[in-house]
Coordinates of C-alpha atoms in Angstrom, one line a residue:
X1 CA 57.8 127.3 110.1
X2 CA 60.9 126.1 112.8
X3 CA 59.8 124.3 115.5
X4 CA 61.9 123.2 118.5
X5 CA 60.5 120.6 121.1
X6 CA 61.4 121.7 124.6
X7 CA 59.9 120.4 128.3
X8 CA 58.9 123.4 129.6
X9 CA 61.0 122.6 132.7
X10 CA 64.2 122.1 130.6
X11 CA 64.6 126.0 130.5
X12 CA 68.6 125.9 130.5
X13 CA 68.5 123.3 126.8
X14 CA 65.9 125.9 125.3
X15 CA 68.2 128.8 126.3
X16 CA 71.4 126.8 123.9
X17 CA 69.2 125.9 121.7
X18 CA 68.2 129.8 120.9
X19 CA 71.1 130.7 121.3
X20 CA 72.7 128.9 118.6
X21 CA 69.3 129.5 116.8
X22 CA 69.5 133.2 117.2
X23 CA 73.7 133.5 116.2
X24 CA 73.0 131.8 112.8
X25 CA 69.5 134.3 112.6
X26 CA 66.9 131.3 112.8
X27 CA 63.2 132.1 114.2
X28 CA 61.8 129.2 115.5
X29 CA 58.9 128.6 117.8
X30 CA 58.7 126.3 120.6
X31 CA 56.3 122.9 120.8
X32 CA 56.4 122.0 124.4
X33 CA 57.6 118.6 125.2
X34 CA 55.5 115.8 127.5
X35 CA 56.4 114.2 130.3
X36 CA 53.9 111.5 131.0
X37 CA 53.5 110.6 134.6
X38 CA 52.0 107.6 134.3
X39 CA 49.5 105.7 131.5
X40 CA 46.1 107.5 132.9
X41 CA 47.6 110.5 131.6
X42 CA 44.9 112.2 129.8
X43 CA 47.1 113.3 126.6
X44 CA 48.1 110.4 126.3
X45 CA 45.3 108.5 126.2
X46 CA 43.8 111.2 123.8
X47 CA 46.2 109.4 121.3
X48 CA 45.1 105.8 122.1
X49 CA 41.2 107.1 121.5
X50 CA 42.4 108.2 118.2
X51 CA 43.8 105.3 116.8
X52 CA 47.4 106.6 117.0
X53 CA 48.8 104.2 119.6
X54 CA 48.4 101.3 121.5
X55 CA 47.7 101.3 125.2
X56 CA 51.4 100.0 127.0
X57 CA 51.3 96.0 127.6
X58 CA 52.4 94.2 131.0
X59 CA 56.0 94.4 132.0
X60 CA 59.1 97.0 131.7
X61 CA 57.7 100.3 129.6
X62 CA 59.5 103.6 129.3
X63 CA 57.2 106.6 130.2
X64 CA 60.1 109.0 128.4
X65 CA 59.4 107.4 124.8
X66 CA 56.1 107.7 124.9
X67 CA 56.1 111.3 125.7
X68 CA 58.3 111.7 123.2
X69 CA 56.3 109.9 120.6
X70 CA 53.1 112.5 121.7
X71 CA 55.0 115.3 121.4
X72 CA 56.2 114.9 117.6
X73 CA 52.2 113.5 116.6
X74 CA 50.6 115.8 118.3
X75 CA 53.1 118.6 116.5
X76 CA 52.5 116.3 113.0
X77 CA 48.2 117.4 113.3
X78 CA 48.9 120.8 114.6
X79 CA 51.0 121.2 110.6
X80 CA 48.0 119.8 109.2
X81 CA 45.9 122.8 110.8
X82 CA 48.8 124.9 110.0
X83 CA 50.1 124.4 106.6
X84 CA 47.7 124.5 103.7
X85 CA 49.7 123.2 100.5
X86 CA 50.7 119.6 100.7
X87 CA 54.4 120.7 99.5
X88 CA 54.7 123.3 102.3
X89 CA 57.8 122.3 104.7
X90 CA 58.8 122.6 108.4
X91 CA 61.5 121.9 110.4
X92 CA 61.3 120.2 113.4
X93 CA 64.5 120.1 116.1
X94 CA 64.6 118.6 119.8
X95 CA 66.5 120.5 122.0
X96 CA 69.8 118.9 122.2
X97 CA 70.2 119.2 118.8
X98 CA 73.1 121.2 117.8
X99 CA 73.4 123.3 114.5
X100 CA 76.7 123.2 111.9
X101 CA 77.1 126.4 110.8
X102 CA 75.1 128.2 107.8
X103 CA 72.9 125.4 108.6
X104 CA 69.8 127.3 106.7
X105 CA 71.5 128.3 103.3
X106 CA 73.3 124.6 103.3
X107 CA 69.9 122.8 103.8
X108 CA 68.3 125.2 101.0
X109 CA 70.8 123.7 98.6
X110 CA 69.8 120.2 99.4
X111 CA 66.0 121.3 99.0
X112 CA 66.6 123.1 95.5
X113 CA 68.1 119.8 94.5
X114 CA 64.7 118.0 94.5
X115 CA 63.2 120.6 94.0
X116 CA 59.6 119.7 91.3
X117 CA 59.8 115.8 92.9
X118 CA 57.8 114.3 95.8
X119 CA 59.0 115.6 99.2
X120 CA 57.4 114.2 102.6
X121 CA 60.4 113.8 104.9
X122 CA 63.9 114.8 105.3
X123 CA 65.7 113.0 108.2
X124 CA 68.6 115.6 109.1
X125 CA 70.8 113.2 111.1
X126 CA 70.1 109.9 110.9
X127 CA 72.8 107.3 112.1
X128 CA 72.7 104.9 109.3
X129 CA 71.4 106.5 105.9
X130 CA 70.6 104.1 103.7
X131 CA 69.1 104.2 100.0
X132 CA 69.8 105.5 96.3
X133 CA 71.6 108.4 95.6
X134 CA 70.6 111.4 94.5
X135 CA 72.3 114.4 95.2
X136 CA 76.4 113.2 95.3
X137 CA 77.2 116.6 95.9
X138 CA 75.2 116.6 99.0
X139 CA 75.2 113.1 100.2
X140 CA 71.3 113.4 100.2
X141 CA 69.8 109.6 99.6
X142 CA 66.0 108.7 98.3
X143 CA 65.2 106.2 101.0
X144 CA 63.5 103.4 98.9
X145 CA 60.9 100.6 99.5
X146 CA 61.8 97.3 100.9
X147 CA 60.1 94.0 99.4
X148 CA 60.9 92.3 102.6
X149 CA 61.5 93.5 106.2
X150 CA 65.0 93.6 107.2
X151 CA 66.1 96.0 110.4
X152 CA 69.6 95.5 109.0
X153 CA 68.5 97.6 106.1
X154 CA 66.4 100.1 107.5
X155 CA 67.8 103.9 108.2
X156 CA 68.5 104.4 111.6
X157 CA 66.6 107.6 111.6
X158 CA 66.2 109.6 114.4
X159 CA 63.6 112.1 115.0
X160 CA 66.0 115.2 116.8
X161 CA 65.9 117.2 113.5
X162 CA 64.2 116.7 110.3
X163 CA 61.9 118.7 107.3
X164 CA 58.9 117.4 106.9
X165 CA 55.7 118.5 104.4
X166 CA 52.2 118.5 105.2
X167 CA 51.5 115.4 103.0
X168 CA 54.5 113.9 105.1
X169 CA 52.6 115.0 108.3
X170 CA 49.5 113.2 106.9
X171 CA 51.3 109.9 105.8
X172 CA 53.2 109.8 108.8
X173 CA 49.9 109.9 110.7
X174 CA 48.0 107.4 108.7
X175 CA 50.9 104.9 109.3
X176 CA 50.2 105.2 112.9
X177 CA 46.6 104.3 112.8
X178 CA 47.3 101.4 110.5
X179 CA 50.3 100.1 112.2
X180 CA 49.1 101.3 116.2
X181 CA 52.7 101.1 117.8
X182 CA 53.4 100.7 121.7
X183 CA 55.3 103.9 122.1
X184 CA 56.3 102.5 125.8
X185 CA 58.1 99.8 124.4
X186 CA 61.4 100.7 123.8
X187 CA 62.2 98.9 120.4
X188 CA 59.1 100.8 118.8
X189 CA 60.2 104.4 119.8
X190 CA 58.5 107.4 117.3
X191 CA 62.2 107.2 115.3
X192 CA 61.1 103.1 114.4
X193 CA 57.8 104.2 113.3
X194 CA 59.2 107.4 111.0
X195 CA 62.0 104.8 109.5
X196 CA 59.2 101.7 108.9
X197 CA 57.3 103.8 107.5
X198 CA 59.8 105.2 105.0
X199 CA 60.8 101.8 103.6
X200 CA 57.5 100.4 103.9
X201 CA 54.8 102.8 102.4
X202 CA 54.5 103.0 98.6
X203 CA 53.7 106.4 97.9
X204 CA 56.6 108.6 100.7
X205 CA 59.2 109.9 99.8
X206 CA 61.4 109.8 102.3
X207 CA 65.2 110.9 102.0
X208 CA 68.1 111.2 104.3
X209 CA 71.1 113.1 104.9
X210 CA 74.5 111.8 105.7
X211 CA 74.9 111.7 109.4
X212 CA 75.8 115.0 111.1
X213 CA 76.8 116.6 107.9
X214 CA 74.4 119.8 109.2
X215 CA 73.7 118.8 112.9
X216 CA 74.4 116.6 115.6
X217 CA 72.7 115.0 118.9
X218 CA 73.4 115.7 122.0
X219 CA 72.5 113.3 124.3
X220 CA 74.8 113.5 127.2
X221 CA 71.6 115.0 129.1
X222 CA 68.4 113.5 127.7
X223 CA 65.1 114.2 129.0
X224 CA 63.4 111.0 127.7
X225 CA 66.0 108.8 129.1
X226 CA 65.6 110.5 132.8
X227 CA 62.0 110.1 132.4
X228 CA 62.3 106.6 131.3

């Protein structure tokens, strides 16, 4: 399954995004986005109930991150009602991501060559990749474990297009309840939590692709920075 996050206000970015989806013959299926009014919002504190996120603290907080942040978990348990095998992939774009072309057939190369080993999550455009080689053909890096926390060394990963498996969805969500992040808090956004969690859990495997080798962010007009 393709999914595309989208406000459900932001019908011009959804009509590009289609577009571009529709030229290079890409069905996808739309997750609609949040925008949190304020920290009563029920959704929101669904999440905080269920262990996934820590109510905001005092002082300057950014409603557009954590709506953000809710959109992608709650889209993460909706692929573990979805998606029965643990191997089973989807893709996951926000709106203002922009395709290269033969974006499908290039990204079932990368896949084929892992194919057999641990996959949980793909990060399509990250900023910084980071980690061993494995595909020199591709660019495509196993993101490894660090033994000690360095933000220097983490990928910047961001969460505007990536593959992810069921068992990915699973880990990803585990992390959260063990780790609890303040999604308000605007050095803890859902991309920190995807890229702590792939140099800091034992059993992911996460990988990365060099950055905008198959897409690219557009943020000129960002819906979690207005809402922020």
């Amino acid at each position: 399954p393709v999914f595309v996050i989208n406000l459900p206000e932001s019908t011009e970015k959804l009509r590009r995004f289609r577009a571009q989806m529709e030229k290079q013959d890409i069905k996808c299926s739309v997750w609609p986005g949040l925008r949190i009014r304020n920290w009563n919002d029920p959704v929101y504190r669904k999440l905080i109930d269920q262990g996934l996120a820590r109510p905001p603290e005092e002082g300057t907080r950014e409603l557009g991150n954590a709506g953000v942040a809710a959109a992608h978990i709650m889209l993460w348990q909706h692929l573990l009602r979805l998606m029965t095998q643990p191997d089973e992939l989807a893709l996951v774009f926000e709106d203002d991501e922009q395709l290269r072309p033969h974006f499908m057939p290039r990204l079932n190369e990368v896949l084929q060559s892992v194919q057999g080993q641990p996959l949980d999550h793909i990060n399509i455009n990250p900023l910084r990749p980071t980690g061993r080689l494995v595909s020199k053909r591709f660019g495509l890096r196993k993101i490894e474990m660090l033994s000690y926390f360095d933000p220097k060394k983490m990928n910047n990963l961001w969460t505007s297009a990536y593959a992810i498996s069921r068992a990915g969805a699973e880990l990803l969500l585990q992390e959260l309840k063990q780790r609890q992040y303040d999604f308000s808090n605007p050095r803890t956004q859902i991309d920190y939590a995807v890229a702590y969690a792939a140099v800091s859990n034992r059993r992911g495997a996460f990988y990365s692709l060099p950055s905008q080798s198959l897409s690219h962010h557009d943020e000129l007009k960002s819906a979690r920075q207005d809402a922020n």
